[in-house]
Amino acid sequence: MKRFAVFLTILTFIACSKKQEDNYNLAKHIPADTEAIVVTNDFSELLQHIKSNNFLADSEFGLKTKLINQLSYLSNFNFKTETGLSISNLDSKTLVYTITTKKDSGFIQLDSIQNKSVESIQEDGATFKRMNIENSKFFLFETENATIISNSKTKILDIANNRNSLNSNTFKSAYDAADPNKTSIFLNQAALKKMTSIFEKFSFPGFKDFSEWIVLDLDLKKDKLKANGISVHGKQKNFLTNFNGVSPREIEVSKVCPEDFISFYSFSFSSFKDLQKNSKDSIQKSYPNILDNSREAAIIKLKDGELFILNAIESETAKANLAGFGTEIETYRGIPIYEMEKPGVFNSIFSDLILLNENRFYGIIDHFIVFSSDTELIKKTIADHQNSNTIAGKSYYEEIASSLSSESSVLLVSRLPEFYTSIENNSKSSKLKFKKNSLAAFQMIAEDNFTHLHGIFSNSEEQKGSSNGAKQSASFKLEAPVATRAYFFKNHETDQRDILVQDENNTLYLISNKGTIFWKKELDSQISGPIHEVDLFKNGNKQIAFSTGYHLEVLDRNGNTVKPFPIKFNEPLTQPLSVFDYDNNRTYRFVLTQNKRVYMLGPKGKSIKGFDFENAKSNIVKAPKHIRLGTKDYILIAEESGRLNILSRQGSIRVPVNENFKYSENEWYGNDGNFITTEPDSNLITVTQSGAVSRKNLNLADNHRLKANDDLLVYLNENELSIKGKIVSLDFGLYTDPQIFSIGRKTYVSITDLQAQKVFVYDSNAELLSGFPVFGTSEVDISNADLDSRQELIVKGDDNEILLYKL
């Protein structure tokens, strides 16, 4: 029962001391029907911890109240040595307890107690006392060496007459294995069975037939408890004997376990054939080949259902083993989802080890096969894995895992707030208060005759890496595949940012950051280059400006064309639109290119008088660019011939450059007071404001990419990303150009691996932001899109999907 499950938590708050070696023998006075025993050398401190521990003091549950009420009178007693508390009837309204401690003349001073009564009784050949202290009734019996206290007269008489005492070689083995320097908890099979309903919430059946006795030695820390011990199997077959001769392995399910999990239960096996040999069934069942290529099976409990996980040794072999196992019904983020031909095929195979639902669907994530009865849970797991939103790598999980052995036969982990909420079933009997990332873990490592047990309960005050990392907050579907990168666009009505994106049908969408489609507008062709945000009327109401094949378009936030736009050209525009705002005063210049010709238009669509540069000597190969260095404005126009024109606002040559360049695909940038770009042969070109040219060999590959601003230089060279001189080694992949976002005092550098479909975001010190990489298949945009202080990121997901992340 759930109130008994808390029993272990209560018993964690016990001080440690040393057992005494003399004629006093606590084990001789344990009743035969005892279900749980606590042995401690500081019983008074045990009671004090139950009353005053921070967690217990803030939490309310029936067993705590019951123990305090029944044992509160013991604060009047002077416990000086090893004491045992034996308990039976754990699931009843009133506990039956027996306390054994060493006889001491100073154990109780009745004169100092006001509310008391003492009556001597002789019965069944025994002399003992019936006592009432502070309205608590109990019996007290003394032997030559021991004092026995119980709320059951039957227990007193049995002990006095040396009958019905615990006589178990298995218990003796457990008792001898206990650490004499620590408080120990002993639980027998009857007690463990009463925990079955709780642990079935993990889909763990083991406590129905777990072990004759287990012992746990406790190590109390400020905000955590560690428990280490053994289970003694005895002669009868039980759950743990399933693992005889099966070597434990590393449990890896955390790599696909979503961070918002409730619990997981996992068991490992070096060989599934060896595991099956230990089955209770005399007839061995046939099983799918995938199990010979697996090393772990697990159940993950989530708020909306559960997942069954098989951890395959090698992913390609696993895929081959699963050929014909199911029919592909859809693809999500590049991962096929299948419907099984024979749902529930694993249920009977694992009947001794795990409680399974009928899982109809599955998908393969790396070397994990994820089964569920709900495809949405498989999609969630895929998304969380791709977004690094699993518990693997989270500091609070690593902290608890570091206290356990690296290899397990069985591992159970629960997120305590969510787990207790799930088992309460809206019951008001318990009010347990856990901190956000509190975890409990219980590990079993099987040997031939016994099993090592390791447990940890963590309720730390502060947890690192909680929920401040990047997390997906929304996804939006378009009617056709996404054709352009998505852009944030200021909504002057809400002071938030909406999303602009175009699909392959040339339809432009404006979508709120909550997913509402404000409007759709069909354009004549694809948008070329970036979408620019402008404020033509200087009143805070923003418009968007962009170019298509033949048009310069300006639309208001309702999707309406702003007059006199669009501007139509008879010949195609050969470079994307550039927008200049020299003095940041919203006096915009729209700059467009047709081969050698440059057009500069004002906010009303008219040509700017006084801009004299109209024709280059050869075709213009990059969109004209405005760069401000200090207080000076420069317009850079690069030609196919290698000529670089550095112009004034009026279009005259402002900086004469006497060299021609072999241009790479990178633009010109202003950096550290100079103009910079690269040549295909890996040279970094620097042009000063006086026109002096220098080159620096950076040993870059032909396909390198460069981005820069006034004080930050970023380049990608094969799989190395350099940010301000600091090198980040990436996996080899197919990467987008790096992007730089300066927002307030922070600078972000983003890059996307299109092959692995991962988005990386770094700060200006080349440190990867928490929660990255995340899933994405395009360049990104970053801005504060809502009213909180955290930034948002938008990126293409699946073909017709836009994803919104919160950084």
Short mmCIF file of N, CA, C and O in Angstrom, two decimals, residues 247-286:
data_model
loop_
_atom_site.label_atom_id
_atom_site.label_comp_id
_atom_site.label_asym_id
_atom_site.label_seq_id
_atom_site.Cartn_x
_atom_site.Cartn_y
_atom_site.Cartn_z
N SER A 247 24.93 -11.60 -16.52
CA SER A 247 25.80 -10.49 -16.12
C SER A 247 25.06 -9.17 -16.25
O SER A 247 24.36 -8.94 -17.25
N PRO A 248 25.18 -8.28 -15.27
CA PRO A 248 24.55 -6.96 -15.38
C PRO A 248 25.23 -6.11 -16.44
O PRO A 248 26.40 -6.32 -16.78
N ARG A 249 24.50 -5.14 -16.96
CA ARG A 249 25.02 -4.24 -17.99
C ARG A 249 24.70 -2.80 -17.58
O ARG A 249 23.90 -2.54 -16.66
N GLU A 250 25.28 -1.87 -18.31
CA GLU A 250 24.96 -0.45 -18.08
C GLU A 250 23.53 -0.18 -18.54
O GLU A 250 23.11 -0.58 -19.63
N ILE A 251 22.77 0.49 -17.70
CA ILE A 251 21.41 0.91 -18.04
C ILE A 251 21.50 2.23 -18.81
O ILE A 251 22.05 3.21 -18.31
N GLU A 252 20.94 2.26 -20.03
CA GLU A 252 21.08 3.43 -20.90
C GLU A 252 19.74 4.09 -21.23
O GLU A 252 19.71 5.02 -22.05
N VAL A 253 18.66 3.65 -20.63
CA VAL A 253 17.34 4.16 -21.03
C VAL A 253 17.22 5.66 -20.80
O VAL A 253 16.40 6.33 -21.44
N SER A 254 18.05 6.23 -19.94
CA SER A 254 18.00 7.68 -19.71
C SER A 254 18.24 8.47 -20.98
O SER A 254 17.82 9.62 -21.09
N LYS A 255 18.90 7.87 -21.98
CA LYS A 255 19.20 8.58 -23.22
C LYS A 255 17.96 8.83 -24.07
O LYS A 255 17.98 9.69 -24.96
N VAL A 256 16.89 8.07 -23.82
CA VAL A 256 15.63 8.31 -24.54
C VAL A 256 14.48 8.62 -23.59
O VAL A 256 13.34 8.74 -24.03
N CYS A 257 14.78 8.77 -22.31
CA CYS A 257 13.73 9.03 -21.32
C CYS A 257 13.43 10.53 -21.28
O CYS A 257 14.30 11.33 -20.91
N PRO A 258 12.23 10.96 -21.68
CA PRO A 258 11.90 12.40 -21.64
C PRO A 258 12.09 12.98 -20.25
O PRO A 258 11.87 12.30 -19.22
N GLU A 259 12.49 14.24 -20.20
CA GLU A 259 12.79 14.85 -18.91
C GLU A 259 11.55 14.93 -18.02
O GLU A 259 11.67 14.92 -16.79
N ASP A 260 10.36 15.01 -18.60
CA ASP A 260 9.15 15.11 -17.79
C ASP A 260 8.56 13.73 -17.49
O ASP A 260 7.36 13.59 -17.31
N PHE A 261 9.41 12.71 -17.39
CA PHE A 261 8.95 11.37 -17.05
C PHE A 261 8.41 11.31 -15.62
O PHE A 261 8.71 12.17 -14.79
N ILE A 262 7.63 10.29 -15.33
CA ILE A 262 7.18 10.04 -13.96
C ILE A 262 8.09 9.00 -13.31
O ILE A 262 8.55 9.19 -12.19
N SER A 263 8.35 7.91 -14.02
CA SER A 263 9.23 6.87 -13.49
C SER A 263 9.72 6.02 -14.65
O SER A 263 9.15 6.03 -15.74
N PHE A 264 10.81 5.30 -14.41
CA PHE A 264 11.18 4.23 -15.33
C PHE A 264 11.70 3.03 -14.55
O PHE A 264 12.23 3.16 -13.45
N TYR A 265 11.48 1.86 -15.14
CA TYR A 265 11.98 0.60 -14.62
C TYR A 265 12.69 -0.10 -15.76
O TYR A 265 12.13 -0.26 -16.83
N SER A 266 13.95 -0.49 -15.53
CA SER A 266 14.74 -1.10 -16.59
C SER A 266 15.51 -2.28 -16.03
O SER A 266 15.95 -2.26 -14.87
N PHE A 267 15.65 -3.31 -16.83
CA PHE A 267 16.51 -4.43 -16.46
C PHE A 267 17.42 -4.77 -17.64
O PHE A 267 17.06 -4.58 -18.81
N SER A 268 18.60 -5.27 -17.34
CA SER A 268 19.59 -5.54 -18.37
C SER A 268 19.89 -7.04 -18.41
O SER A 268 19.58 -7.78 -17.48
N PHE A 269 20.49 -7.46 -19.51
CA PHE A 269 20.87 -8.86 -19.65
C PHE A 269 22.00 -8.96 -20.65
O PHE A 269 22.00 -8.31 -21.70
N SER A 270 23.00 -9.76 -20.31
CA SER A 270 24.11 -10.00 -21.23
C SER A 270 23.71 -10.93 -22.35
O SER A 270 24.26 -10.88 -23.44
N SER A 271 22.73 -11.81 -22.07
CA SER A 271 22.23 -12.74 -23.07
C SER A 271 20.77 -13.02 -22.76
O SER A 271 20.43 -13.44 -21.65
N PHE A 272 19.89 -12.78 -23.74
CA PHE A 272 18.47 -13.05 -23.49
C PHE A 272 18.22 -14.54 -23.31
O PHE A 272 17.35 -14.94 -22.54
N LYS A 273 18.99 -15.40 -23.99
CA LYS A 273 18.81 -16.84 -23.81
C LYS A 273 19.09 -17.24 -22.37
O LYS A 273 18.36 -18.06 -21.78
N ASP A 274 20.15 -16.68 -21.77
CA ASP A 274 20.46 -16.99 -20.37
C ASP A 274 19.35 -16.48 -19.46
O ASP A 274 19.01 -17.14 -18.46
N LEU A 275 18.81 -15.32 -19.78
CA LEU A 275 17.72 -14.78 -18.96
C LEU A 275 16.50 -15.69 -19.04
O LEU A 275 15.86 -15.98 -18.03
N GLN A 276 16.20 -16.17 -20.24
CA GLN A 276 15.01 -17.00 -20.40
C GLN A 276 15.15 -18.37 -19.72
O GLN A 276 14.17 -18.95 -19.27
N LYS A 277 16.37 -18.87 -19.62
CA LYS A 277 16.58 -20.16 -18.95
C LYS A 277 16.13 -20.12 -17.49
O LYS A 277 15.80 -21.16 -16.92
N ASN A 278 16.15 -18.93 -16.89
CA ASN A 278 15.76 -18.80 -15.49
C ASN A 278 14.26 -18.61 -15.31
O ASN A 278 13.78 -18.42 -14.19
N SER A 279 13.51 -18.65 -16.42
CA SER A 279 12.07 -18.44 -16.35
C SER A 279 11.40 -19.53 -15.52
O SER A 279 11.86 -20.67 -15.44
N LYS A 280 10.26 -19.18 -14.92
CA LYS A 280 9.48 -20.16 -14.15
C LYS A 280 8.87 -21.22 -15.05
O LYS A 280 8.58 -22.33 -14.61
N ASP A 281 8.63 -20.90 -16.31
CA ASP A 281 8.00 -21.85 -17.23
C ASP A 281 9.00 -22.93 -17.61
O ASP A 281 10.15 -22.65 -17.95
N SER A 282 8.55 -24.15 -17.57
CA SER A 282 9.41 -25.28 -17.95
C SER A 282 9.59 -25.33 -19.46
O SER A 282 10.58 -25.83 -19.96
N ILE A 283 8.61 -24.79 -20.20
CA ILE A 283 8.69 -24.77 -21.66
C ILE A 283 9.19 -23.40 -22.10
O ILE A 283 8.57 -22.38 -21.79
N GLN A 284 10.29 -23.37 -22.81
CA GLN A 284 10.85 -22.11 -23.26
C GLN A 284 10.02 -21.56 -24.42
O GLN A 284 9.69 -22.27 -25.37
N LYS A 285 9.67 -20.29 -24.34
CA LYS A 285 8.88 -19.65 -25.39
C LYS A 285 9.78 -19.21 -26.54
O LYS A 285 10.93 -18.82 -26.33
N SER A 286 9.25 -19.28 -27.76
CA SER A 286 9.97 -18.67 -28.88
C SER A 286 9.88 -17.16 -28.74
O SER A 286 8.94 -16.64 -28.13
#
